[in-house]
Coordinates of C-alpha atoms in Angstrom, one line a residue:
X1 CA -7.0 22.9 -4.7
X2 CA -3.6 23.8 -3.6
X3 CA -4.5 27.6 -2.8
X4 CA -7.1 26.2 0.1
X5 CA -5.6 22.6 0.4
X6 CA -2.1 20.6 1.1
X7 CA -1.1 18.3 -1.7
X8 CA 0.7 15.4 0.0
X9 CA 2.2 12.3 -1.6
X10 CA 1.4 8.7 -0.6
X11 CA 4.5 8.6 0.9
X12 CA 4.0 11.0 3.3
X13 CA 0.3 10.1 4.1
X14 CA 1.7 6.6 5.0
X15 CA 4.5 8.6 7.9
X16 CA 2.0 10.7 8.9
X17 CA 0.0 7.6 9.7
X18 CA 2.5 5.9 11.3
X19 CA 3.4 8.2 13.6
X20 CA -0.1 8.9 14.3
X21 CA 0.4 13.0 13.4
X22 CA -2.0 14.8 12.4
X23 CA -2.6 15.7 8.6
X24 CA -2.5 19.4 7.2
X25 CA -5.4 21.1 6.8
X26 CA -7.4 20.0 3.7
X27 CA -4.9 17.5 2.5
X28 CA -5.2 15.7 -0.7
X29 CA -3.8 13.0 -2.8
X30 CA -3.7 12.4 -6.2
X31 CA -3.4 9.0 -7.9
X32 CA -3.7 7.6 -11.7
X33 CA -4.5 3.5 -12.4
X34 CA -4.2 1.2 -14.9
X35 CA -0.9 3.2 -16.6
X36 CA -2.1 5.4 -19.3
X37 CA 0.7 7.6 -21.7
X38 CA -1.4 10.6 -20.4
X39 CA -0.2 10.7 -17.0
X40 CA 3.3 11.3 -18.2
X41 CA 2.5 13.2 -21.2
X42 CA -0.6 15.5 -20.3
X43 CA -1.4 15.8 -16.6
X44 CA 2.6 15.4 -15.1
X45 CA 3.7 18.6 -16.8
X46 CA 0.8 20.1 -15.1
X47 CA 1.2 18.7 -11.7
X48 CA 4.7 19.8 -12.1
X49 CA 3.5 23.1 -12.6
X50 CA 2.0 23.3 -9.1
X51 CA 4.5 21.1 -7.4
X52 CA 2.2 18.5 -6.8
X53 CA 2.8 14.8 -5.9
X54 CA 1.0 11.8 -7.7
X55 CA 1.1 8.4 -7.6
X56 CA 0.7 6.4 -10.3
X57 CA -0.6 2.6 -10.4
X58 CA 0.5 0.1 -13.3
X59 CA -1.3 -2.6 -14.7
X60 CA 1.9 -4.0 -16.2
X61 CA 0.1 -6.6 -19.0
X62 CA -0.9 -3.1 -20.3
X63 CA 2.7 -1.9 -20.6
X64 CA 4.4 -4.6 -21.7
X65 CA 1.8 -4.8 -24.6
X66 CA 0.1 -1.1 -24.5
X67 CA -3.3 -3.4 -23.7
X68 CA -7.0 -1.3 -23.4
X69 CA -8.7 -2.8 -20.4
X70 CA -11.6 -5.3 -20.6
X71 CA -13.8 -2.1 -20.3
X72 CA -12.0 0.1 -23.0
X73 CA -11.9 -2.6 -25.3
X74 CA -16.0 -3.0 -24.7
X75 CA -16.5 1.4 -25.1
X76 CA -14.2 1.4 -28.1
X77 CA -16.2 -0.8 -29.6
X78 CA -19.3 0.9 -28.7
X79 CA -18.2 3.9 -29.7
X80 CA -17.2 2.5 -33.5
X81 CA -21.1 1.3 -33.6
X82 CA -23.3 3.9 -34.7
X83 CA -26.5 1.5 -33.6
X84 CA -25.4 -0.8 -31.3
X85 CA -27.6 -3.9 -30.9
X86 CA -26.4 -6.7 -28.5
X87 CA -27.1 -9.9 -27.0
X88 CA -25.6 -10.2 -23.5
X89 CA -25.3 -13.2 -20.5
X90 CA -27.6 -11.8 -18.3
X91 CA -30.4 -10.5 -21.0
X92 CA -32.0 -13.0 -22.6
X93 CA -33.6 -10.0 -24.8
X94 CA -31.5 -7.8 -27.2
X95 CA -30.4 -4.4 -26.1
X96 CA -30.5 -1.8 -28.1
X97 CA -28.0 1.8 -28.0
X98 CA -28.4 4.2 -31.4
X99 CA -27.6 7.8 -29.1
X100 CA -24.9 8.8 -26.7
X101 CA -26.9 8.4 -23.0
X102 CA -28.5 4.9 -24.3
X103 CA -24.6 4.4 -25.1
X104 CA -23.7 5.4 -21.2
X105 CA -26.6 3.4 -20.0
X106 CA -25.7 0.0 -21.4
X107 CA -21.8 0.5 -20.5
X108 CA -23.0 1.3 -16.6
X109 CA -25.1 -2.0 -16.8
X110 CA -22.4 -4.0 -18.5
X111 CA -20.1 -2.5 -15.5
X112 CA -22.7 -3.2 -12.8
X113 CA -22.5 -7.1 -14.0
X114 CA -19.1 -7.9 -14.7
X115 CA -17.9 -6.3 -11.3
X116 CA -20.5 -8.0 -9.2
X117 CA -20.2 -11.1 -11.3
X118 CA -17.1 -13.9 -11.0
X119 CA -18.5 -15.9 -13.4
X120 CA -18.3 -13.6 -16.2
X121 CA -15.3 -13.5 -17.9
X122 CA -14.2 -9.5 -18.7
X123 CA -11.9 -10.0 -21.7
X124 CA -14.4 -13.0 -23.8
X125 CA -17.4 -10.8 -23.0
X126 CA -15.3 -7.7 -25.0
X127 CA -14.2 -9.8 -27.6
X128 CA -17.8 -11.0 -28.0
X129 CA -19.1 -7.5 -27.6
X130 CA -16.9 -6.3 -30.7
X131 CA -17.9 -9.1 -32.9
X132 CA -21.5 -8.6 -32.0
X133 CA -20.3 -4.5 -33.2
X134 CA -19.6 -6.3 -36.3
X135 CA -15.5 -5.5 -35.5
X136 CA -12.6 -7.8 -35.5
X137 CA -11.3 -8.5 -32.1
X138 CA -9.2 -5.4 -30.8
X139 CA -6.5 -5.1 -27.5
X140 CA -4.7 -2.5 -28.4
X141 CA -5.2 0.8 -30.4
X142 CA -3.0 3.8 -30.8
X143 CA -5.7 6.5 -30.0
X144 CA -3.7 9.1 -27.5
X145 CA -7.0 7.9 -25.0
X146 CA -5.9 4.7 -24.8
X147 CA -2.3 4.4 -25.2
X148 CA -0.3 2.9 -22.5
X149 CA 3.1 4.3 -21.0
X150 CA 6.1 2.7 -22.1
X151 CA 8.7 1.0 -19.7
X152 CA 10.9 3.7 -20.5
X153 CA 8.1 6.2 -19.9
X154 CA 7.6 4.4 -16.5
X155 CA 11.3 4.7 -15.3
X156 CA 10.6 8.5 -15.9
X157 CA 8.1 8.5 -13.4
X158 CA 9.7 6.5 -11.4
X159 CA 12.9 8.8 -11.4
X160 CA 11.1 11.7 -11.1
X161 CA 10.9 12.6 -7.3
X162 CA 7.5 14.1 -7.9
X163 CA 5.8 10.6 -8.3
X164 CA 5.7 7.7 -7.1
X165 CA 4.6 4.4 -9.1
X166 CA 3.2 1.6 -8.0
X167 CA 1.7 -1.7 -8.6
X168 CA -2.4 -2.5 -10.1
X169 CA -2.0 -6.0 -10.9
X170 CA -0.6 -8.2 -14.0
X171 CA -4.1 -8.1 -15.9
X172 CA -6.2 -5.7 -14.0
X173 CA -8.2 -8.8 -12.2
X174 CA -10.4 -8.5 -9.4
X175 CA -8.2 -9.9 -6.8
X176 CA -11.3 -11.1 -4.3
X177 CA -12.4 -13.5 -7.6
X178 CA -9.1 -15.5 -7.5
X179 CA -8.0 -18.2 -5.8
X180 CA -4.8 -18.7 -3.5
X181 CA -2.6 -19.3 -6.4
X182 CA -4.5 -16.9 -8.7
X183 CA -3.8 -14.1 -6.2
X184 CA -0.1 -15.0 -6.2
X185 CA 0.6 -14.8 -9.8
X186 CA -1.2 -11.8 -10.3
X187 CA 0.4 -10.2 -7.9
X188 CA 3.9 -11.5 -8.1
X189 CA 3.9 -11.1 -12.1
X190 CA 3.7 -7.4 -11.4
X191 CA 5.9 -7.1 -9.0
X192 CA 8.8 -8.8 -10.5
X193 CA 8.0 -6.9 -14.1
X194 CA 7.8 -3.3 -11.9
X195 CA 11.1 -3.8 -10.0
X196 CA 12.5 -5.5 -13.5
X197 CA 11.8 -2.7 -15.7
X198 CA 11.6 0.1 -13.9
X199 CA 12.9 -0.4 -10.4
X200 CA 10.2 -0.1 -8.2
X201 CA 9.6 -1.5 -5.1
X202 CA 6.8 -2.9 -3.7
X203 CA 5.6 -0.3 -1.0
X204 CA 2.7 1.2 -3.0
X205 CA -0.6 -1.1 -4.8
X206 CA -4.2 -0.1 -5.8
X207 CA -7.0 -2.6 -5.9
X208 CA -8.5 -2.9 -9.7
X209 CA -11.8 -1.9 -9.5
X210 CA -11.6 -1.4 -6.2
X211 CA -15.5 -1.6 -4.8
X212 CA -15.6 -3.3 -1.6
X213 CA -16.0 -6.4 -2.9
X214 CA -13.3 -6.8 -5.0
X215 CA -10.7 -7.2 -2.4
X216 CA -10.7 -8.8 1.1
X217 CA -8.9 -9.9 4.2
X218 CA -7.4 -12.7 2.3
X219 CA -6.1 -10.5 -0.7
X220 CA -4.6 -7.4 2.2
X221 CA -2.3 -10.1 3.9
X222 CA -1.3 -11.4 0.6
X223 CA -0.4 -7.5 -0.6
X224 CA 1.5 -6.9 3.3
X225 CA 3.2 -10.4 2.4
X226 CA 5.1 -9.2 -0.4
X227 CA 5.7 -5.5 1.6
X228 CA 2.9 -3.5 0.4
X229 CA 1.8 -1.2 2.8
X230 CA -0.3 1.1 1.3
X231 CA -3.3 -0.2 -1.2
X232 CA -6.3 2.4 -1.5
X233 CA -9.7 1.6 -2.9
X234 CA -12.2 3.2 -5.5
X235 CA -15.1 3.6 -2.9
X236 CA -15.9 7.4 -3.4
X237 CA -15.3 9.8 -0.2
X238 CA -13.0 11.1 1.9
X239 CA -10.7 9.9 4.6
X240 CA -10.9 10.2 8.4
X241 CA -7.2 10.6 10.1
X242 CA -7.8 7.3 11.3
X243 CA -8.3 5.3 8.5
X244 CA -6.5 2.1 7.7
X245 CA -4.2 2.2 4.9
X246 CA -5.6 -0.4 2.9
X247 CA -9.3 0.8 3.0
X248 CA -8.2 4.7 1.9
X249 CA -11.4 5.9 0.0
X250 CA -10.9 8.3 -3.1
X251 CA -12.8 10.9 -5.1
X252 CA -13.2 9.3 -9.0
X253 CA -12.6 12.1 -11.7
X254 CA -13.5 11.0 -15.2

C-alpha cells in the first residue's frame, strides 16, 4: 500500500478536513478496536517498519480486566466444542455445528441477531452459549488471540508518536441501544479511565460495532459534547473528500 498509496494518520485526515484540502493521492488509514496485546506486540513493529500511522481504539473494561468480547467469549467457546449443539432466543429448534463452515455459519447468524437485536443481551447469551458447550463461564483467557494490552502497554502507544489511541467505549455497547444516561456512563467511564491511565484525550472514538444502526444523531452530539471529533464507523468502503467525520467508512480485514 504505501509504494502506490499515502499512509496518513487520523490526525491529519481530521486538518485536512478542516481546512477543506485536498487528500494525497490514494490515502489510507489504518485503525485497530477493541485493544488487543497484538497491536502493540505483532502489527506496531511492522507498521514501524514502513513508517506508518495507526490509530488504535480501547475498549477499556477489556484493559482494566484483559476481558474477550461478548463475541470472543461466544467463538471460544465454539471453538472448544468439537459438535456444537445449541438452543438459542430466536430458534425455537436446536442448531447444530460439528465442521468448521457450519461453525462460521452459526457465529454470522448469532452476529446478525444480537447486532440488530436490543433486547438481547450480548454477555448472558455467551455465558449461556458456553454452558450449553458444556464449559464453565469464561471472560478472560490468556491465548496470545485474545489477550488484551496492558495500561502500561497503552501508554506505549500513546507515547509513541506513530499512533494515536483512542476511545471504543467502557464495555463495547452499542451506543444507539442505550438510553440518555446509559450513553453517558459508557462514554464518560472510558474517558476518564483513558486520560487516567494513559493520558489520552478525548479527540479520537470508534463506534462498537459500528453498522449504521448502532449509532445515531443522538449518540454524535453526545461524543462532540465531550470533544470528540473524529468517530469512524465499520460500514465497509471508501471515503469521498467530503465525508463527515463521524460517518468515515472503513475497509474490515480479519
Amino acid at each position: 500500500m504505501t509504494d502506490e498509496g499515502t499512509a496518513l494518520s487520523l490526525d491529519d485526515v481530521v486538518r485536512f478536513h478542516n481546512a477543506g484540502e485536498p487528500y494525497p493521492p490514494k490515502s489510507f488509514v489504518v485503525t485497530f478496536d477493541d485493544g488487543f496485546a497484538n497491536n502493540l506486540t505483532v502489527a506496531a513493529p511492522v507498521l514501524a517498519d514502513f513508517n506508518v500511522p495507526a490509530t488504535v481504539y480501547i475498549t477499556t473494561d477489556f484493559v482494566e480486566n484483559n476481558r474477550m468480547s461478548w463475541i470472543d467469549r461466544i467463538e471460544w467457546a465454539i471453538e472448544e466444542t468439537p459438535k456444537v449443539g445449541l438452543t438459542l432466543p430466536w430458534n425455537s429448534e436446536s442448531v447444530n455445528a460439528g465442521d468448521v463452515e457450519d461453525k462460521r455459519a452459526l457465529l454470522d447468524d448469532i452476529r446478525s441477531h444480537v447486532k440488530s437485536d436490543a433486547s438481547i443481551d450480548p454477555d448472558i447469551l455467551a455465558t449461556d452459549i458456553q454452558l450449553q458447550c458444556g464449559l464453565s463461564e469464561t471472560w478472560s483467557t490468556l491465548d496470545p488471540l485474545d489477550l488484551k494490552l496492558t495500561w502500561e502497554q497503552v501508554r506505549e502507544l500513546g507515547n509513541d508518536s506513530l499512533f494515536i489511541v483512542g476511545g471504543h467505549t467502557h464495555t463495547h455497547a452499542i451506543l444507539s441501544f442505550l438510553d440518555e444516561n446509559e450513553l453517558a456512563d459508557e462514554l464518560d467511564t472510558s474517558l476518564t479511565l483513558l486520560r487516567d491511565n494513559a493520558g489520552v484525550g478525548n479527540t479520537h472514538y470508534s463506534y462498537p460495532e459500528g453498522l449504521a444502526h448502532c449509532y445515531s444523531d443522538t449518540v454524535i452530539a453526545a461524543l462532540k459534547a465531550r470533544g470528540v471529533v473524529c468517530c469512524p464507523t465499520a460500514i465497509d468502503g471508501v471515503n469521498t473528500p467530503d465525508v463527515d467525520l463521524f460517518n468515515l467508512k472503513r475497509v474490515p480485514v480479519v
